[in-house]
JSON list of C-alpha atoms in Angstrom, two decimals:
[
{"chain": "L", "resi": 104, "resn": "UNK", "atom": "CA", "xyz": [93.37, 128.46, 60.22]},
{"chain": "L", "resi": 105, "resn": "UNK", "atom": "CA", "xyz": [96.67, 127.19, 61.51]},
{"chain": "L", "resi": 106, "resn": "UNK", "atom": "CA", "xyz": [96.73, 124.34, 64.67]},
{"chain": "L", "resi": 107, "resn": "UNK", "atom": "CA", "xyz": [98.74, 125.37, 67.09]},
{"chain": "L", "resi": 108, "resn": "UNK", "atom": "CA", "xyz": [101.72, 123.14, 67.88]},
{"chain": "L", "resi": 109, "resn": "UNK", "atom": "CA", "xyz": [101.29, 122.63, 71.58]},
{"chain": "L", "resi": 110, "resn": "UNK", "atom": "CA", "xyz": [98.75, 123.45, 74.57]},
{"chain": "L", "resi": 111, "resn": "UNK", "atom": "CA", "xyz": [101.63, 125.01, 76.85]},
{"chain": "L", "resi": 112, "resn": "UNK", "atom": "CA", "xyz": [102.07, 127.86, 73.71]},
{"chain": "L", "resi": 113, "resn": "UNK", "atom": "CA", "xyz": [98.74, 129.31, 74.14]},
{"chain": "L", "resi": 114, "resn": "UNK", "atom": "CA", "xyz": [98.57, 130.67, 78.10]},
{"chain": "L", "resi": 115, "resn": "UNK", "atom": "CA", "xyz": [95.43, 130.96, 79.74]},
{"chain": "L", "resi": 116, "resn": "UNK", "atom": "CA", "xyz": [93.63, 134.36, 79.03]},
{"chain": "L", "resi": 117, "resn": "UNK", "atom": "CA", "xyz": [93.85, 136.78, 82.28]},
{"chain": "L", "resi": 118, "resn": "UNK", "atom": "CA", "xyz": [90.89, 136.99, 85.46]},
{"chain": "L", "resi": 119, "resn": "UNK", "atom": "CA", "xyz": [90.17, 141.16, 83.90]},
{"chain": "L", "resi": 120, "resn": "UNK", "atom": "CA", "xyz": [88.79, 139.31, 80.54]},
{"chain": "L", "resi": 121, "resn": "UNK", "atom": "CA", "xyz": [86.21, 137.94, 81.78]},
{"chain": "L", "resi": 122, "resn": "UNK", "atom": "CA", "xyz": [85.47, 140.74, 84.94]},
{"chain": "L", "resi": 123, "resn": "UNK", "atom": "CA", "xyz": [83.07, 142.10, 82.70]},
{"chain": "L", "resi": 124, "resn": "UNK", "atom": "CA", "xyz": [78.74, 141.50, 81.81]},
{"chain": "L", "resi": 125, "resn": "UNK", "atom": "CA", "xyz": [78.80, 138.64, 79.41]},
{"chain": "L", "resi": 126, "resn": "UNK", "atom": "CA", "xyz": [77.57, 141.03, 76.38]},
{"chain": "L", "resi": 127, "resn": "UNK", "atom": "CA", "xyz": [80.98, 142.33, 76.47]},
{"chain": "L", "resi": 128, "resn": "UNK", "atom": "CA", "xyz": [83.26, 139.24, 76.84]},
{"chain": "L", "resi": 129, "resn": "UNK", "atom": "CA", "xyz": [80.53, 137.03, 74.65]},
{"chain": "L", "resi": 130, "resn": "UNK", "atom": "CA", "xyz": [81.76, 138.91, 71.22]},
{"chain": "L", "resi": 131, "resn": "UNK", "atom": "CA", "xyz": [85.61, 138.73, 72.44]},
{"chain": "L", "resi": 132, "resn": "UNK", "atom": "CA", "xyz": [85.46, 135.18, 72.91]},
{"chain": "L", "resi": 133, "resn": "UNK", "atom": "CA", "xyz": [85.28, 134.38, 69.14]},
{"chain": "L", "resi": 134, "resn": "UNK", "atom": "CA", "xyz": [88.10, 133.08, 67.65]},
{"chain": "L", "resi": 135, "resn": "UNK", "atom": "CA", "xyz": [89.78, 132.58, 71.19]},
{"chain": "L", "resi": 136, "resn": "UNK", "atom": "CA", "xyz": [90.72, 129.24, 71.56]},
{"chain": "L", "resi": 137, "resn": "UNK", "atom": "CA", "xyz": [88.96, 126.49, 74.17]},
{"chain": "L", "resi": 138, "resn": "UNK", "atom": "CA", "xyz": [92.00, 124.78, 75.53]},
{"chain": "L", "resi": 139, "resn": "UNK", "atom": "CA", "xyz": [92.48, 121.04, 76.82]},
{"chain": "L", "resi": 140, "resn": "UNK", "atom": "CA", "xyz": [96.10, 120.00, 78.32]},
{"chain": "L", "resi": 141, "resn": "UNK", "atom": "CA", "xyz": [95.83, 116.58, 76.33]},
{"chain": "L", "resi": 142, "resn": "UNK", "atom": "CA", "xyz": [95.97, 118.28, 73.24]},
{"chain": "L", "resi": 143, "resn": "UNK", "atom": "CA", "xyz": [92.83, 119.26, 72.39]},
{"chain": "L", "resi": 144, "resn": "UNK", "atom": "CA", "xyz": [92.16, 122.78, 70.60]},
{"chain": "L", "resi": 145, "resn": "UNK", "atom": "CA", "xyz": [89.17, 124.66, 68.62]},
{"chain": "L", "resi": 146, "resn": "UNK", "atom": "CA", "xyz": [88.46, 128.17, 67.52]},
{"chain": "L", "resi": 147, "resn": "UNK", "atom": "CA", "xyz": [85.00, 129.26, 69.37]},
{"chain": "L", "resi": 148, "resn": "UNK", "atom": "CA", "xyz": [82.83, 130.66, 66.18]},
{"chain": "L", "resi": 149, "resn": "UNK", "atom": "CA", "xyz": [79.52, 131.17, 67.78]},
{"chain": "L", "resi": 150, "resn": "UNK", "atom": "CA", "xyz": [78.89, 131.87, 71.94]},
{"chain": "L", "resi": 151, "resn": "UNK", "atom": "CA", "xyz": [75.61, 133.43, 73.68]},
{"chain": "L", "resi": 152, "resn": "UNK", "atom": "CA", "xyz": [75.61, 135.71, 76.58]},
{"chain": "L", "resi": 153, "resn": "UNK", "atom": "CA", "xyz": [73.18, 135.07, 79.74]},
{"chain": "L", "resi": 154, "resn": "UNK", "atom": "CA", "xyz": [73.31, 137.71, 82.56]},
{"chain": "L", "resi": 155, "resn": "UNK", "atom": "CA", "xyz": [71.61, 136.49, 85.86]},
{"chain": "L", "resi": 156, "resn": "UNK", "atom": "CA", "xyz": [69.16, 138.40, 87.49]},
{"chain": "L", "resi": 157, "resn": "UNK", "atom": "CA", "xyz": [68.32, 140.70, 84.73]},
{"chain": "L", "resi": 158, "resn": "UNK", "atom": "CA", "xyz": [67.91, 137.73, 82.16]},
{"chain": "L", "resi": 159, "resn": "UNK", "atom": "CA", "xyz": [64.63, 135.30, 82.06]},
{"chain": "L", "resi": 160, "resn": "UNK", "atom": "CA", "xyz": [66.50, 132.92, 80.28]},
{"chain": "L", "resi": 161, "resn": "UNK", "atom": "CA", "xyz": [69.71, 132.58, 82.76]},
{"chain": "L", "resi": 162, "resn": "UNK", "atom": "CA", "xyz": [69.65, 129.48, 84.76]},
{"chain": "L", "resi": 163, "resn": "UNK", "atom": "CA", "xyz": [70.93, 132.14, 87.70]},
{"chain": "L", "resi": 164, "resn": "UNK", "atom": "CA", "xyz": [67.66, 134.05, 86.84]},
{"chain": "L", "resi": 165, "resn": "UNK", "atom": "CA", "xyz": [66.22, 132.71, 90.01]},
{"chain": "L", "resi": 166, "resn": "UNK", "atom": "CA", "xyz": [69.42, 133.09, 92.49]},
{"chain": "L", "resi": 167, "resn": "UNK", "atom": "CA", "xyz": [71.64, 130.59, 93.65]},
{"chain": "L", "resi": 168, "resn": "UNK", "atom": "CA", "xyz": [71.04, 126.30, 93.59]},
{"chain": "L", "resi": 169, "resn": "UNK", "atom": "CA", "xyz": [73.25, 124.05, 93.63]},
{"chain": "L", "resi": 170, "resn": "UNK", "atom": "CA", "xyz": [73.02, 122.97, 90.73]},
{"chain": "L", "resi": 171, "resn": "UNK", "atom": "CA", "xyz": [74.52, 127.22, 88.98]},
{"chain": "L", "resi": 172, "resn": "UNK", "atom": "CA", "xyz": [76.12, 127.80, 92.00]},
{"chain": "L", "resi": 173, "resn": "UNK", "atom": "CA", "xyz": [79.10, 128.62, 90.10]},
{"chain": "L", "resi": 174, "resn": "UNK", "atom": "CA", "xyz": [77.75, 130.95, 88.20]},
{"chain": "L", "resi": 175, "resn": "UNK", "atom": "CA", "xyz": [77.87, 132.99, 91.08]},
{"chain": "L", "resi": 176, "resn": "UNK", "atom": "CA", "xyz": [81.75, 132.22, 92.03]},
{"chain": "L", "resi": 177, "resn": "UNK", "atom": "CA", "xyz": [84.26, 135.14, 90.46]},
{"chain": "L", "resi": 178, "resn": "UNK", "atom": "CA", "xyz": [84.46, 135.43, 86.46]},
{"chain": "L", "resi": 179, "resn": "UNK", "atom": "CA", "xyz": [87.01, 133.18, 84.82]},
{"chain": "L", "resi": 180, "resn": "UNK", "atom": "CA", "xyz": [85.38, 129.94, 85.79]},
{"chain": "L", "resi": 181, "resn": "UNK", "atom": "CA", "xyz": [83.58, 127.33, 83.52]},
{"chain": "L", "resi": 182, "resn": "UNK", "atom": "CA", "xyz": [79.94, 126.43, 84.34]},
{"chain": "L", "resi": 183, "resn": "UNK", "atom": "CA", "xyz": [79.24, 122.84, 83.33]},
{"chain": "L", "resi": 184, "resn": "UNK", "atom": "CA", "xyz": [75.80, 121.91, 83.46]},
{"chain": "L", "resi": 185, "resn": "UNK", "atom": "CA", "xyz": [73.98, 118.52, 81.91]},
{"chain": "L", "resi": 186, "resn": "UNK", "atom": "CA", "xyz": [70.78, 119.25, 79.70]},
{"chain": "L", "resi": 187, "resn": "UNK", "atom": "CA", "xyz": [67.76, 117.71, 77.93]},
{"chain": "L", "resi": 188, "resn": "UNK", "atom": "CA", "xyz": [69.15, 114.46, 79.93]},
{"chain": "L", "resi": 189, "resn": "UNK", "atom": "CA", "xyz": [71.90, 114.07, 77.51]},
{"chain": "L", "resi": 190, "resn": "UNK", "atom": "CA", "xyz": [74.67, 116.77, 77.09]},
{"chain": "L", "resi": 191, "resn": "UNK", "atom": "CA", "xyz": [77.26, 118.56, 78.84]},
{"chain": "L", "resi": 192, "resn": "UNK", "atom": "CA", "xyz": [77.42, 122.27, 77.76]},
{"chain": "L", "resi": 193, "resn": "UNK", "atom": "CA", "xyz": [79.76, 124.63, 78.91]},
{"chain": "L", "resi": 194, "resn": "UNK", "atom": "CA", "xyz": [79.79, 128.13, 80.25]},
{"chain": "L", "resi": 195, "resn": "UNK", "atom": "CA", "xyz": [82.74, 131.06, 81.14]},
{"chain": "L", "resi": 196, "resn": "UNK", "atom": "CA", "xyz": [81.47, 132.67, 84.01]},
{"chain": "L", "resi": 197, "resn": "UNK", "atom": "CA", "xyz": [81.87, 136.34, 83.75]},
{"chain": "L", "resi": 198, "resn": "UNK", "atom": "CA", "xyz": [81.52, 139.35, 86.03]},
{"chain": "L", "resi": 199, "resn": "UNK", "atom": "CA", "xyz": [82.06, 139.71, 89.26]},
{"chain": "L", "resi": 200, "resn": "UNK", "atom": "CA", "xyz": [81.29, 137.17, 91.91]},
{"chain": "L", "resi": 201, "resn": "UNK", "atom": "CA", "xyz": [77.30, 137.09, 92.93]},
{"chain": "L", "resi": 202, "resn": "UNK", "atom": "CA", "xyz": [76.27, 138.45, 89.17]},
{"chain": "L", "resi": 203, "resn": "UNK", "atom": "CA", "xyz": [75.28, 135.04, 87.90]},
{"chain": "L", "resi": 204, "resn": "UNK", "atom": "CA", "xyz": [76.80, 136.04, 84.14]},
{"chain": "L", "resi": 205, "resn": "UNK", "atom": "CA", "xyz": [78.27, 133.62, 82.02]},
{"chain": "L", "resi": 206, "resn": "UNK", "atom": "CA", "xyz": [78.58, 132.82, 78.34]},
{"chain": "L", "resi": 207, "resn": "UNK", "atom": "CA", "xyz": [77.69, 129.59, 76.54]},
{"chain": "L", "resi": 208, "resn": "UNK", "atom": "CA", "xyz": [80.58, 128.10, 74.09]},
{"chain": "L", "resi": 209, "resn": "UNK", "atom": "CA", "xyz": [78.16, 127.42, 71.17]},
{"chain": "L", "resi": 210, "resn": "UNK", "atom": "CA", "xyz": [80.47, 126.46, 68.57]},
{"chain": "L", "resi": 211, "resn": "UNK", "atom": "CA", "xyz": [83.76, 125.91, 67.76]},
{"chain": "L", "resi": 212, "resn": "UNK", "atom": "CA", "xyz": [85.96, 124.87, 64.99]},
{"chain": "L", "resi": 213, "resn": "UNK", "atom": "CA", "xyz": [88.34, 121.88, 65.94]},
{"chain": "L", "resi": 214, "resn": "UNK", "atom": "CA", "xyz": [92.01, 123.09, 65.03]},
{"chain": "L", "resi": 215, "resn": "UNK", "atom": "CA", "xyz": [94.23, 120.30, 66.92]},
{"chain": "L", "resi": 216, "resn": "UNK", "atom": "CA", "xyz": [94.04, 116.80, 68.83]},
{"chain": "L", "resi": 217, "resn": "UNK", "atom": "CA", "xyz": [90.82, 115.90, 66.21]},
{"chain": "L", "resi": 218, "resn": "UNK", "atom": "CA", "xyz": [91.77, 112.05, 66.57]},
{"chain": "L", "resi": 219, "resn": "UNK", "atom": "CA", "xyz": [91.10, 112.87, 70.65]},
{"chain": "L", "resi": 220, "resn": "UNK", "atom": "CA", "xyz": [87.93, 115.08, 70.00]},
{"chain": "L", "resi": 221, "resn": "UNK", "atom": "CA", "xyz": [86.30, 112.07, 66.55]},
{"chain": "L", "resi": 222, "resn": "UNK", "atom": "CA", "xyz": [87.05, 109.65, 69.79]},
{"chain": "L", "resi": 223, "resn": "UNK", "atom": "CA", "xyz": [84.93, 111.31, 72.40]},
{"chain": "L", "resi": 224, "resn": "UNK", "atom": "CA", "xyz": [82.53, 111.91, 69.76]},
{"chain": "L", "resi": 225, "resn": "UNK", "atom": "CA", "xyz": [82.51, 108.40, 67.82]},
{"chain": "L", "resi": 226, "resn": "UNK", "atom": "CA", "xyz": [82.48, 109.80, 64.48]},
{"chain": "L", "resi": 227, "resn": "UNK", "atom": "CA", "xyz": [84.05, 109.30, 61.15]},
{"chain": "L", "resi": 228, "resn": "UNK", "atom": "CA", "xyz": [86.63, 111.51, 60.04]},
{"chain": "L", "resi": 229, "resn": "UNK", "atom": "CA", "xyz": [84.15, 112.80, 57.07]},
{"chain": "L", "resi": 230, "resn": "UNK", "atom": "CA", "xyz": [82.02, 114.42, 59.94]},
{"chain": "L", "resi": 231, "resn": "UNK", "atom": "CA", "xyz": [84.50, 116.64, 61.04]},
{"chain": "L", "resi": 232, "resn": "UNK", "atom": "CA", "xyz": [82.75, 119.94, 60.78]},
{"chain": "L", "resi": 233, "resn": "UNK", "atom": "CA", "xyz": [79.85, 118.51, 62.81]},
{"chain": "L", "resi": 234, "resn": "UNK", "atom": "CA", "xyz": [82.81, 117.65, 66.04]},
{"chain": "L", "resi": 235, "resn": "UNK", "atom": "CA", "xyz": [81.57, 120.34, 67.85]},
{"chain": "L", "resi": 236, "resn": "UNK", "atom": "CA", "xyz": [79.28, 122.31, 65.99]},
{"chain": "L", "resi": 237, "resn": "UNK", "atom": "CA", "xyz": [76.40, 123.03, 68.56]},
{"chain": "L", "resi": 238, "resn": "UNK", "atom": "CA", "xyz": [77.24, 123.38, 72.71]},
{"chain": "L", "resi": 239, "resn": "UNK", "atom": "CA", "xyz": [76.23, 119.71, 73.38]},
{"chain": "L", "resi": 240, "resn": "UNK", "atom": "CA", "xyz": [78.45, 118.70, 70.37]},
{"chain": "L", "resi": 241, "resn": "UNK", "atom": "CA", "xyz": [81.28, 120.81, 71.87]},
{"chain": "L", "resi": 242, "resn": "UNK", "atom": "CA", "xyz": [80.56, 119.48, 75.20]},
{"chain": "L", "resi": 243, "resn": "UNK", "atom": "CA", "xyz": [81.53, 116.02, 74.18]},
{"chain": "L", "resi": 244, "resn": "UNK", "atom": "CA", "xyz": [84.51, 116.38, 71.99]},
{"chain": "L", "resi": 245, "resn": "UNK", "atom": "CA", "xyz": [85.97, 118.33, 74.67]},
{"chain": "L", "resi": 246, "resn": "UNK", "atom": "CA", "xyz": [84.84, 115.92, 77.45]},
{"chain": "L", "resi": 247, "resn": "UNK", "atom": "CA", "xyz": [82.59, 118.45, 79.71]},
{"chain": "L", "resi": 248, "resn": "UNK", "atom": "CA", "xyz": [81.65, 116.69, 82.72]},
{"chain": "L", "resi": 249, "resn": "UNK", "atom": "CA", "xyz": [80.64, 117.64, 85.52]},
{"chain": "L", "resi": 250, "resn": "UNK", "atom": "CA", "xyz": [84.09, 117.33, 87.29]},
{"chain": "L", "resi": 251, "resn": "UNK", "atom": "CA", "xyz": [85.14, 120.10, 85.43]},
{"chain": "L", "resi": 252, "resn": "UNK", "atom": "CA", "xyz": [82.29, 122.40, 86.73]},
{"chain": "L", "resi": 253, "resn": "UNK", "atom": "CA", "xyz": [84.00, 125.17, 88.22]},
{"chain": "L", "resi": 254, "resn": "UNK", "atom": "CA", "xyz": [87.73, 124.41, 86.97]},
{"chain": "L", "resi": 255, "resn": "UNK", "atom": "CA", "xyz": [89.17, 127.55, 86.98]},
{"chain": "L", "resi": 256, "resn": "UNK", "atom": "CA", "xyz": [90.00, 129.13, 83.60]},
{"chain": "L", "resi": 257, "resn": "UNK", "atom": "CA", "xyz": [92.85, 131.44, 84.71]},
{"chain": "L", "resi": 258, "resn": "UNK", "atom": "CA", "xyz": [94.83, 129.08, 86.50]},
{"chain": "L", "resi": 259, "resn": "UNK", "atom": "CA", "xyz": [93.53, 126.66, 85.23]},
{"chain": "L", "resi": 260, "resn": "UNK", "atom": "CA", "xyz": [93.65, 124.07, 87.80]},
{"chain": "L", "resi": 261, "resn": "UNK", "atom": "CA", "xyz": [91.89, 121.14, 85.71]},
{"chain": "L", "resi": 262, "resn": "UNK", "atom": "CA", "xyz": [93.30, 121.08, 82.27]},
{"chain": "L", "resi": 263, "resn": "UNK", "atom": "CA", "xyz": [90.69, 123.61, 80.57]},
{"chain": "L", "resi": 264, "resn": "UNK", "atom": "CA", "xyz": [91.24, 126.95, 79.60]},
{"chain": "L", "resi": 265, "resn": "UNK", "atom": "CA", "xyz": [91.25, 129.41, 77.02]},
{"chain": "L", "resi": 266, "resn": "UNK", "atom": "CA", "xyz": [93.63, 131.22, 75.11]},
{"chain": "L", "resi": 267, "resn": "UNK", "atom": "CA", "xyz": [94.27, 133.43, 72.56]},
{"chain": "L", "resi": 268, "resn": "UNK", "atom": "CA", "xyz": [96.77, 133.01, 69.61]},
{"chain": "L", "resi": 269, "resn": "UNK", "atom": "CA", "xyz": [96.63, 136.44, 68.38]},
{"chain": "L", "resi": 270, "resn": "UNK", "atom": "CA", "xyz": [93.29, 136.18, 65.79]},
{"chain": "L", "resi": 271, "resn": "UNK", "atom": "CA", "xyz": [91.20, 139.25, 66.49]},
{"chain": "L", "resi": 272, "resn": "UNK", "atom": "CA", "xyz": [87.31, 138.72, 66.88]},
{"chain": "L", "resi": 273, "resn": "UNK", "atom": "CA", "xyz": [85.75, 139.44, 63.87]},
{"chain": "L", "resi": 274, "resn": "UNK", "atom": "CA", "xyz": [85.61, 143.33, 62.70]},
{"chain": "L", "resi": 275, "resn": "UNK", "atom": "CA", "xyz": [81.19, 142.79, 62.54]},
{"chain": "L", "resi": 276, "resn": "UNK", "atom": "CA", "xyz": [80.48, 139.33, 64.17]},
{"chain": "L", "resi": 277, "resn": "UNK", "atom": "CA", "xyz": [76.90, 138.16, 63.16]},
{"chain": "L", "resi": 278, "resn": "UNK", "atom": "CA", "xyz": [74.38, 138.85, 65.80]},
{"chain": "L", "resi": 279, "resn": "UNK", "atom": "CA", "xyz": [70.79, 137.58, 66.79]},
{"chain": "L", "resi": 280, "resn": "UNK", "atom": "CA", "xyz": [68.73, 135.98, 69.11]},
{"chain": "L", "resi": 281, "resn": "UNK", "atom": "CA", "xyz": [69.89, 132.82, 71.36]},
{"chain": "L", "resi": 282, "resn": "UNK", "atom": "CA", "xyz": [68.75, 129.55, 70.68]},
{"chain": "L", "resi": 283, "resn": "UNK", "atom": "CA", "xyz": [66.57, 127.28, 72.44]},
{"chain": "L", "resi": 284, "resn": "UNK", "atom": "CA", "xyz": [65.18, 129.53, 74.88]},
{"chain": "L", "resi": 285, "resn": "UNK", "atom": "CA", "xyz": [61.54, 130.29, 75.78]},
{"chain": "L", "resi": 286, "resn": "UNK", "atom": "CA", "xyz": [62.10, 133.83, 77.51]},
{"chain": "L", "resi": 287, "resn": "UNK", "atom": "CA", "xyz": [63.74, 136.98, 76.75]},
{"chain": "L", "resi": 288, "resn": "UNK", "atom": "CA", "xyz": [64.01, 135.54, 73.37]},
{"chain": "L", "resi": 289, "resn": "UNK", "atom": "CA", "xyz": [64.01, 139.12, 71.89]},
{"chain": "L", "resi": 290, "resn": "UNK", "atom": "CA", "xyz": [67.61, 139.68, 73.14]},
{"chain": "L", "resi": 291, "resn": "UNK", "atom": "CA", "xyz": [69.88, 140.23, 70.54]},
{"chain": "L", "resi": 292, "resn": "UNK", "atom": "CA", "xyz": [72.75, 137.66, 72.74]},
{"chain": "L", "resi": 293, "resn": "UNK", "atom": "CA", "xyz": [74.25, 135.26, 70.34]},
{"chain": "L", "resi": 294, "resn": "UNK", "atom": "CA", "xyz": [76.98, 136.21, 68.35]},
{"chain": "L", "resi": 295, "resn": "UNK", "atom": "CA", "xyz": [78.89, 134.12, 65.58]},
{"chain": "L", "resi": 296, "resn": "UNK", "atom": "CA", "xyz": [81.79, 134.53, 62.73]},
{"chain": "L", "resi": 297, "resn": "UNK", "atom": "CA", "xyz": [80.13, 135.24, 59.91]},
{"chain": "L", "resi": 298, "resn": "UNK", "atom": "CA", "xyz": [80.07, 132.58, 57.13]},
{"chain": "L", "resi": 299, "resn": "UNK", "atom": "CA", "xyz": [81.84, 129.48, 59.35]},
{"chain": "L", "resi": 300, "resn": "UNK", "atom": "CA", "xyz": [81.51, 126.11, 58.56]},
{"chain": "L", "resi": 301, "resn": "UNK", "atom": "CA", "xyz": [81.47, 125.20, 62.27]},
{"chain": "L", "resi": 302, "resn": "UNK", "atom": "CA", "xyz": [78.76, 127.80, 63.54]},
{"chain": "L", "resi": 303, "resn": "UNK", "atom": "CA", "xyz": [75.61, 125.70, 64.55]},
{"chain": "L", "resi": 304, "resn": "UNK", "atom": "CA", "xyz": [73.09, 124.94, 61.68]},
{"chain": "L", "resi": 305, "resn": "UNK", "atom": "CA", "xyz": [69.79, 125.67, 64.62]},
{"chain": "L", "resi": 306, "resn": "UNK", "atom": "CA", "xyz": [66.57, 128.26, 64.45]},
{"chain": "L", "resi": 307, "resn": "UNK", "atom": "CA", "xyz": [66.80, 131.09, 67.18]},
{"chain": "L", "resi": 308, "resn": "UNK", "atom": "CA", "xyz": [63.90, 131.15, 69.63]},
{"chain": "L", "resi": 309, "resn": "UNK", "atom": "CA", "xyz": [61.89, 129.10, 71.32]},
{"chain": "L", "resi": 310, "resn": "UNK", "atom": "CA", "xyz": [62.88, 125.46, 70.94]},
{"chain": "L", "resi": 311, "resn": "UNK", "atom": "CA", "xyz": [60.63, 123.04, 69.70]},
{"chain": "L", "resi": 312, "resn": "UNK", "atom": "CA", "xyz": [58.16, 120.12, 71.82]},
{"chain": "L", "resi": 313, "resn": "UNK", "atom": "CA", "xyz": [60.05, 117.38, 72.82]},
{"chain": "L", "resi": 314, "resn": "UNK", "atom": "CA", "xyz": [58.80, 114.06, 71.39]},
{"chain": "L", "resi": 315, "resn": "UNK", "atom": "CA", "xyz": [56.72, 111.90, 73.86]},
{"chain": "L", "resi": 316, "resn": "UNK", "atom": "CA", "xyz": [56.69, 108.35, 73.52]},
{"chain": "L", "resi": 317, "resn": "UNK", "atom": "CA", "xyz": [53.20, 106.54, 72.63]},
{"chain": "L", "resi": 318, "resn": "UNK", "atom": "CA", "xyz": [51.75, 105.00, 76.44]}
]
């Protein structure tokens, strides 16, 4: 898979993409490209969908906080939200605004500005394929922070967005349940390119206890 030779080739993908429930756009988002104006670049290989009200598992399950309240806002958004008290994982809100949809970015396969993304993630150049294999992973070789929770993906207004350079989804994506989830974990929501390197090596389902330390 070719790197693309500069950000300002790729422009951002329109607001109707996303206008949709995130079980639609989730599948269409593979082998789009995640998008950062320093350079940055990767091919999204794996992405869940989570649909609000109707989903258990949705942080927006529950209606609007401050901490999803973008989830709410108009599709075309990224939701950035900080998890098991050490990652940044990122969302594209979908739908339109009050649906609390969105889709996690899962995966992706880093495709330009890898000096940028080994940087942010402190690793050797032999770990490539782990840069951003997994959301948290992704999160920091892309540097999701909070300040970029609710940049604006159409615009974009932040230096994020995502593009497409012409690769097609896959013809028959794989498909299966989402990871790390303890409800609605029957829902057939995640959806990766078959066979890639960069997809996330992590059980569906419920996730497992979190280790306590000793008193």
């Amino acid at each position: 898979m070719s790197a693309p030779a500069t950000t300002a080739a790729w422009p951002a993908l329109p607001r109707d993409f996303y206008l949709r429930h995130p079980v639609e756009v989730a599948p269409d988002l593979l082998n789009k490209l995640l998008v950062r104006a320093d350079g940055r670049i990767g091919r999204i290989v794996e992405v869940e969908a989570y649909a609000g009200r109707e989903d258990p598992a949705a942080h927006s399950h529950r209606g609007r906080t401050a901490r999803n309240a973008t989830m709410f806002g108009p599709g075309g958004h990224l939701y950035v939200y900080f998890t098991y008290g050490m990652h940044w994982c990122g969302n594209a809100v979908c739908g339109p605004e009050g649906e609390g949809w969105g889709v996690l970015l899962r995966a992706m396969e880093p495709v330009d500005g890898l000096d940028t993304m080994r940087q942010a993630r402190g690793l050797p150049a032999k770990k490539d394929r782990d840069l951003a294999s997994g959301p948290g992973r992704l999160g920091q070789a892309m540097d999701l922070t909070r300040e970029l929770d609710g940049a604006d993906l159409v615009r974009p207004d932040r230096g994020i967005w995502i593009a497409s350079d012409g690769m097609p989804p896959p013809d028959a994506p794989a498909v299966g349940p989402r990871v790390g989830i303890r409800h609605a974990v029957e829902l057939p929501w995640r959806w990766h390119v078959p066979g890639h390197a960069h997809v996330s090596r992590t059980r569906a389902g419920v996730p497992p206890p979190r280790k306590t330390k000793n008193p």
